[in-house]
Amino acid sequence: MKTREEHLEYCKICLNRKLDYQKGLICSLTDEIADFEETCMNFKEDPIKKKEIENVAPLIQETELTRQVNTGSSWFLWIFGLSTINTLILFFGGQVSFIFGLGLTQLFEGLYIGFFGQLDVLGVLFSLLISGIFLIIWHFSKKLSKTAFL
């Protein structure tokens, strides 16, 4: 027996469809929801509705793909933001930091402090330059640049 979703694949492009606010999409000939096994004997394709659905499906897929890409690209922004906050916390003498961020900036800052004794403005600028690469990657990934994701 077909599921309701499988029936609806036929019903939503059938000329005999009717919307019932309690049952949903039903057959206008029987006033019931579909219950056929393989095919409906009364099925008459609505070419206009079929064309509408065919045109909408790729748009839905494209929208979902864009949402997934934007979700993935937002991680670049998080890395930039948390790394920047970690750098500023260290610069202003804080004793805590986020566990997430760039290890590269923390390594650079540790080496900088080892060589110069403290993290000064120049060290902060270099550290922000390193994290800023992720801001640039985020910017281009929002424009769906394949290079940004590579």
PDB file of C-alpha atoms in Angstrom:
ATOM      1  CA  MET A   1       0.000   0.000   0.000  1.00  0.00           C
ATOM      2  CA  LYS A   2       1.283   3.441  -0.879  1.00  0.00           C
ATOM      3  CA  THR A   3       1.938   6.003   1.810  1.00  0.00           C
ATOM      4  CA  ARG A   4       0.099   9.310   1.965  1.00  0.00           C
ATOM      5  CA  GLU A   5       3.194  11.080   0.592  1.00  0.00           C
ATOM      6  CA  GLU A   6       3.335   8.704  -2.388  1.00  0.00           C
ATOM      7  CA  HIS A   7      -0.346   9.295  -3.098  1.00  0.00           C
ATOM      8  CA  LEU A   8       0.160  13.049  -2.910  1.00  0.00           C
ATOM      9  CA  GLU A   9       2.833  12.871  -5.612  1.00  0.00           C
ATOM     10  CA  TYR A  10      -0.035  11.957  -7.956  1.00  0.00           C
ATOM     11  CA  CYS A  11      -2.824  13.954  -6.352  1.00  0.00           C
ATOM     12  CA  LYS A  12      -1.104  17.315  -6.303  1.00  0.00           C
ATOM     13  CA  ILE A  13      -0.804  17.293 -10.124  1.00  0.00           C
ATOM     14  CA  CYS A  14      -4.215  15.718 -10.827  1.00  0.00           C
ATOM     15  CA  LEU A  15      -7.046  17.765 -12.333  1.00  0.00           C
ATOM     16  CA  ASN A  16      -9.440  15.947  -9.957  1.00  0.00           C
ATOM     17  CA  ARG A  17      -7.777  17.285  -6.813  1.00  0.00           C
ATOM     18  CA  LYS A  18      -9.680  19.295  -4.229  1.00  0.00           C
ATOM     19  CA  LEU A  19      -8.551  20.817  -0.962  1.00  0.00           C
ATOM     20  CA  ASP A  20     -10.519  19.845   2.111  1.00  0.00           C
ATOM     21  CA  TYR A  21      -9.511  21.886   5.154  1.00  0.00           C
ATOM     22  CA  GLN A  22      -9.912  18.885   7.468  1.00  0.00           C
ATOM     23  CA  LYS A  23      -8.607  16.034   5.297  1.00  0.00           C
ATOM     24  CA  GLY A  24      -6.113  17.881   3.137  1.00  0.00           C
ATOM     25  CA  LEU A  25      -5.815  17.160  -0.567  1.00  0.00           C
ATOM     26  CA  ILE A  26      -8.619  14.817  -1.661  1.00  0.00           C
ATOM     27  CA  CYS A  27     -10.206  13.508  -4.848  1.00  0.00           C
ATOM     28  CA  SER A  28     -13.016  15.725  -6.068  1.00  0.00           C
ATOM     29  CA  LEU A  29     -14.768  12.655  -7.513  1.00  0.00           C
ATOM     30  CA  THR A  30     -14.928  10.642  -4.267  1.00  0.00           C
ATOM     31  CA  ASP A  31     -14.415  13.353  -1.633  1.00  0.00           C
ATOM     32  CA  GLU A  32     -11.897  11.002   0.022  1.00  0.00           C
ATOM     33  CA  ILE A  33      -8.134  10.874   0.387  1.00  0.00           C
ATOM     34  CA  ALA A  34      -6.365   8.662  -2.143  1.00  0.00           C
ATOM     35  CA  ASP A  35      -6.288   4.933  -1.431  1.00  0.00           C
ATOM     36  CA  PHE A  36      -5.174   3.413  -4.748  1.00  0.00           C
ATOM     37  CA  GLU A  37      -2.511   0.688  -4.842  1.00  0.00           C
ATOM     38  CA  GLU A  38      -0.390   1.376  -7.932  1.00  0.00           C
ATOM     39  CA  THR A  39      -2.104   3.982 -10.091  1.00  0.00           C
ATOM     40  CA  CYS A  40      -5.334   5.936  -9.905  1.00  0.00           C
ATOM     41  CA  MET A  41      -7.910   5.089 -12.581  1.00  0.00           C
ATOM     42  CA  ASN A  42      -9.262   8.655 -12.446  1.00  0.00           C
ATOM     43  CA  PHE A  43      -5.882  10.403 -12.682  1.00  0.00           C
ATOM     44  CA  LYS A  44      -5.792  13.255 -15.182  1.00  0.00           C
ATOM     45  CA  GLU A  45      -2.562  15.219 -15.210  1.00  0.00           C
ATOM     46  CA  ASP A  46      -2.768  18.966 -14.760  1.00  0.00           C
ATOM     47  CA  PRO A  47       0.064  20.178 -17.044  1.00  0.00           C
ATOM     48  CA  ILE A  48       0.079  23.673 -15.534  1.00  0.00           C
ATOM     49  CA  LYS A  49       0.359  22.416 -11.949  1.00  0.00           C
ATOM     50  CA  LYS A  50       3.001  19.864 -12.976  1.00  0.00           C
ATOM     51  CA  LYS A  51       5.077  22.614 -14.614  1.00  0.00           C
ATOM     52  CA  GLU A  52       4.753  24.796 -11.485  1.00  0.00           C
ATOM     53  CA  ILE A  53       5.961  21.969  -9.257  1.00  0.00           C
ATOM     54  CA  GLU A  54       8.825  21.119 -11.616  1.00  0.00           C
ATOM     55  CA  ASN A  55       9.944  24.767 -11.543  1.00  0.00           C
ATOM     56  CA  VAL A  56       9.670  25.051  -7.757  1.00  0.00           C
ATOM     57  CA  ALA A  57      11.576  21.856  -6.864  1.00  0.00           C
ATOM     58  CA  PRO A  58      15.000  23.080  -8.095  1.00  0.00           C
ATOM     59  CA  LEU A  59      14.460  26.388  -6.285  1.00  0.00           C
ATOM     60  CA  ILE A  60      13.765  24.562  -3.029  1.00  0.00           C
ATOM     61  CA  GLN A  61      16.878  22.430  -3.501  1.00  0.00           C
ATOM     62  CA  GLU A  62      18.970  25.507  -4.319  1.00  0.00           C
ATOM     63  CA  THR A  63      17.629  27.339  -1.269  1.00  0.00           C
ATOM     64  CA  GLU A  64      18.453  24.374   0.975  1.00  0.00           C
ATOM     65  CA  LEU A  65      21.944  24.109  -0.503  1.00  0.00           C
ATOM     66  CA  THR A  66      22.529  27.830   0.018  1.00  0.00           C
ATOM     67  CA  ARG A  67      21.373  27.508   3.637  1.00  0.00           C
ATOM     68  CA  GLN A  68      23.791  24.629   4.205  1.00  0.00           C
ATOM     69  CA  VAL A  69      26.676  26.553   2.643  1.00  0.00           C
ATOM     70  CA  ASN A  70      25.902  29.626   4.760  1.00  0.00           C
ATOM     71  CA  THR A  71      25.773  27.479   7.878  1.00  0.00           C
ATOM     72  CA  GLY A  72      29.146  25.963   7.000  1.00  0.00           C
ATOM     73  CA  SER A  73      30.715  29.291   6.137  1.00  0.00           C
ATOM     74  CA  SER A  74      29.622  30.799   9.454  1.00  0.00           C
ATOM     75  CA  TRP A  75      32.272  28.638  11.154  1.00  0.00           C
ATOM     76  CA  PHE A  76      34.958  30.815   9.536  1.00  0.00           C
ATOM     77  CA  LEU A  77      33.387  33.865  11.183  1.00  0.00           C
ATOM     78  CA  TRP A  78      33.255  32.098  14.569  1.00  0.00           C
ATOM     79  CA  ILE A  79      36.948  31.167  14.309  1.00  0.00           C
ATOM     80  CA  PHE A  80      37.832  34.757  13.480  1.00  0.00           C
ATOM     81  CA  GLY A  81      35.683  36.183  16.275  1.00  0.00           C
ATOM     82  CA  LEU A  82      36.835  33.832  19.029  1.00  0.00           C
ATOM     83  CA  SER A  83      40.493  34.160  18.016  1.00  0.00           C
ATOM     84  CA  THR A  84      40.181  37.943  18.047  1.00  0.00           C
ATOM     85  CA  ILE A  85      38.531  37.907  21.465  1.00  0.00           C
ATOM     86  CA  ASN A  86      41.273  35.590  22.800  1.00  0.00           C
ATOM     87  CA  THR A  87      43.925  37.983  21.498  1.00  0.00           C
ATOM     88  CA  LEU A  88      42.230  41.000  23.082  1.00  0.00           C
ATOM     89  CA  ILE A  89      41.759  39.192  26.411  1.00  0.00           C
ATOM     90  CA  LEU A  90      45.488  38.355  26.453  1.00  0.00           C
ATOM     91  CA  PHE A  91      46.449  41.904  25.458  1.00  0.00           C
ATOM     92  CA  PHE A  92      44.389  43.449  28.262  1.00  0.00           C
ATOM     93  CA  GLY A  93      45.811  41.064  30.860  1.00  0.00           C
ATOM     94  CA  GLY A  94      42.996  38.566  31.185  1.00  0.00           C
ATOM     95  CA  GLN A  95      43.763  35.099  32.489  1.00  0.00           C
ATOM     96  CA  VAL A  96      41.039  33.193  30.597  1.00  0.00           C
ATOM     97  CA  SER A  97      40.438  32.383  26.955  1.00  0.00           C
ATOM     98  CA  PHE A  98      38.065  30.441  24.780  1.00  0.00           C
ATOM     99  CA  ILE A  99      39.100  26.879  24.068  1.00  0.00           C
ATOM    100  CA  PHE A 100      37.914  27.448  20.495  1.00  0.00           C
ATOM    101  CA  GLY A 101      39.865  29.722  18.213  1.00  0.00           C
ATOM    102  CA  LEU A 102      43.055  29.477  16.239  1.00  0.00           C
ATOM    103  CA  GLY A 103      45.920  27.630  17.830  1.00  0.00           C
ATOM    104  CA  LEU A 104      48.181  29.430  15.362  1.00  0.00           C
ATOM    105  CA  THR A 105      47.412  32.833  16.887  1.00  0.00           C
ATOM    106  CA  GLN A 106      47.997  31.459  20.387  1.00  0.00           C
ATOM    107  CA  LEU A 107      51.315  29.954  19.271  1.00  0.00           C
ATOM    108  CA  PHE A 108      52.319  33.257  17.670  1.00  0.00           C
ATOM    109  CA  GLU A 109      51.327  35.210  20.776  1.00  0.00           C
ATOM    110  CA  GLY A 110      53.269  32.826  23.023  1.00  0.00           C
ATOM    111  CA  LEU A 111      56.378  33.155  20.859  1.00  0.00           C
ATOM    112  CA  TYR A 112      55.951  36.935  20.707  1.00  0.00           C
ATOM    113  CA  ILE A 113      55.711  37.181  24.480  1.00  0.00           C
ATOM    114  CA  GLY A 114      58.746  34.863  24.780  1.00  0.00           C
ATOM    115  CA  PHE A 115      60.851  37.111  22.524  1.00  0.00           C
ATOM    116  CA  PHE A 116      59.617  40.553  23.606  1.00  0.00           C
ATOM    117  CA  GLY A 117      58.361  39.949  27.141  1.00  0.00           C
ATOM    118  CA  GLN A 118      54.789  41.117  26.526  1.00  0.00           C
ATOM    119  CA  LEU A 119      52.144  41.307  23.842  1.00  0.00           C
ATOM    120  CA  ASP A 120      52.173  44.885  22.577  1.00  0.00           C
ATOM    121  CA  VAL A 121      50.117  46.622  19.901  1.00  0.00           C
ATOM    122  CA  LEU A 122      52.338  45.336  17.086  1.00  0.00           C
ATOM    123  CA  GLY A 123      51.914  41.756  18.318  1.00  0.00           C
ATOM    124  CA  VAL A 124      48.140  42.224  18.510  1.00  0.00           C
ATOM    125  CA  LEU A 125      48.067  43.573  14.950  1.00  0.00           C
ATOM    126  CA  PHE A 126      50.019  40.581  13.628  1.00  0.00           C
ATOM    127  CA  SER A 127      47.763  38.217  15.543  1.00  0.00           C
ATOM    128  CA  LEU A 128      44.661  39.951  14.173  1.00  0.00           C
ATOM    129  CA  LEU A 129      46.153  39.699  10.691  1.00  0.00           C
ATOM    130  CA  ILE A 130      46.427  35.926  11.121  1.00  0.00           C
ATOM    131  CA  SER A 131      42.818  35.634  12.345  1.00  0.00           C
ATOM    132  CA  GLY A 132      41.694  38.098   9.671  1.00  0.00           C
ATOM    133  CA  ILE A 133      42.468  35.480   7.040  1.00  0.00           C
ATOM    134  CA  PHE A 134      39.414  33.609   8.325  1.00  0.00           C
ATOM    135  CA  LEU A 135      37.320  36.757   7.992  1.00  0.00           C
ATOM    136  CA  ILE A 136      38.392  36.990   4.345  1.00  0.00           C
ATOM    137  CA  ILE A 137      37.614  33.295   3.805  1.00  0.00           C
ATOM    138  CA  TRP A 138      34.178  33.836   5.377  1.00  0.00           C
ATOM    139  CA  HIS A 139      33.526  36.816   3.099  1.00  0.00           C
ATOM    140  CA  PHE A 140      34.294  34.854  -0.067  1.00  0.00           C
ATOM    141  CA  SER A 141      32.515  31.710   1.127  1.00  0.00           C
ATOM    142  CA  LYS A 142      29.305  33.755   1.496  1.00  0.00           C
ATOM    143  CA  LYS A 143      29.688  34.506  -2.217  1.00  0.00           C
ATOM    144  CA  LEU A 144      29.905  30.731  -2.819  1.00  0.00           C
ATOM    145  CA  SER A 145      33.553  30.866  -3.899  1.00  0.00           C
ATOM    146  CA  LYS A 146      34.879  27.329  -4.259  1.00  0.00           C
ATOM    147  CA  THR A 147      38.391  28.586  -3.544  1.00  0.00           C
ATOM    148  CA  ALA A 148      37.302  29.830  -0.123  1.00  0.00           C
ATOM    149  CA  PHE A 149      36.144  26.357   0.860  1.00  0.00           C
ATOM    150  CA  LEU A 150      39.305  24.710  -0.496  1.00  0.00           C
TER     151      LEU A 150
END
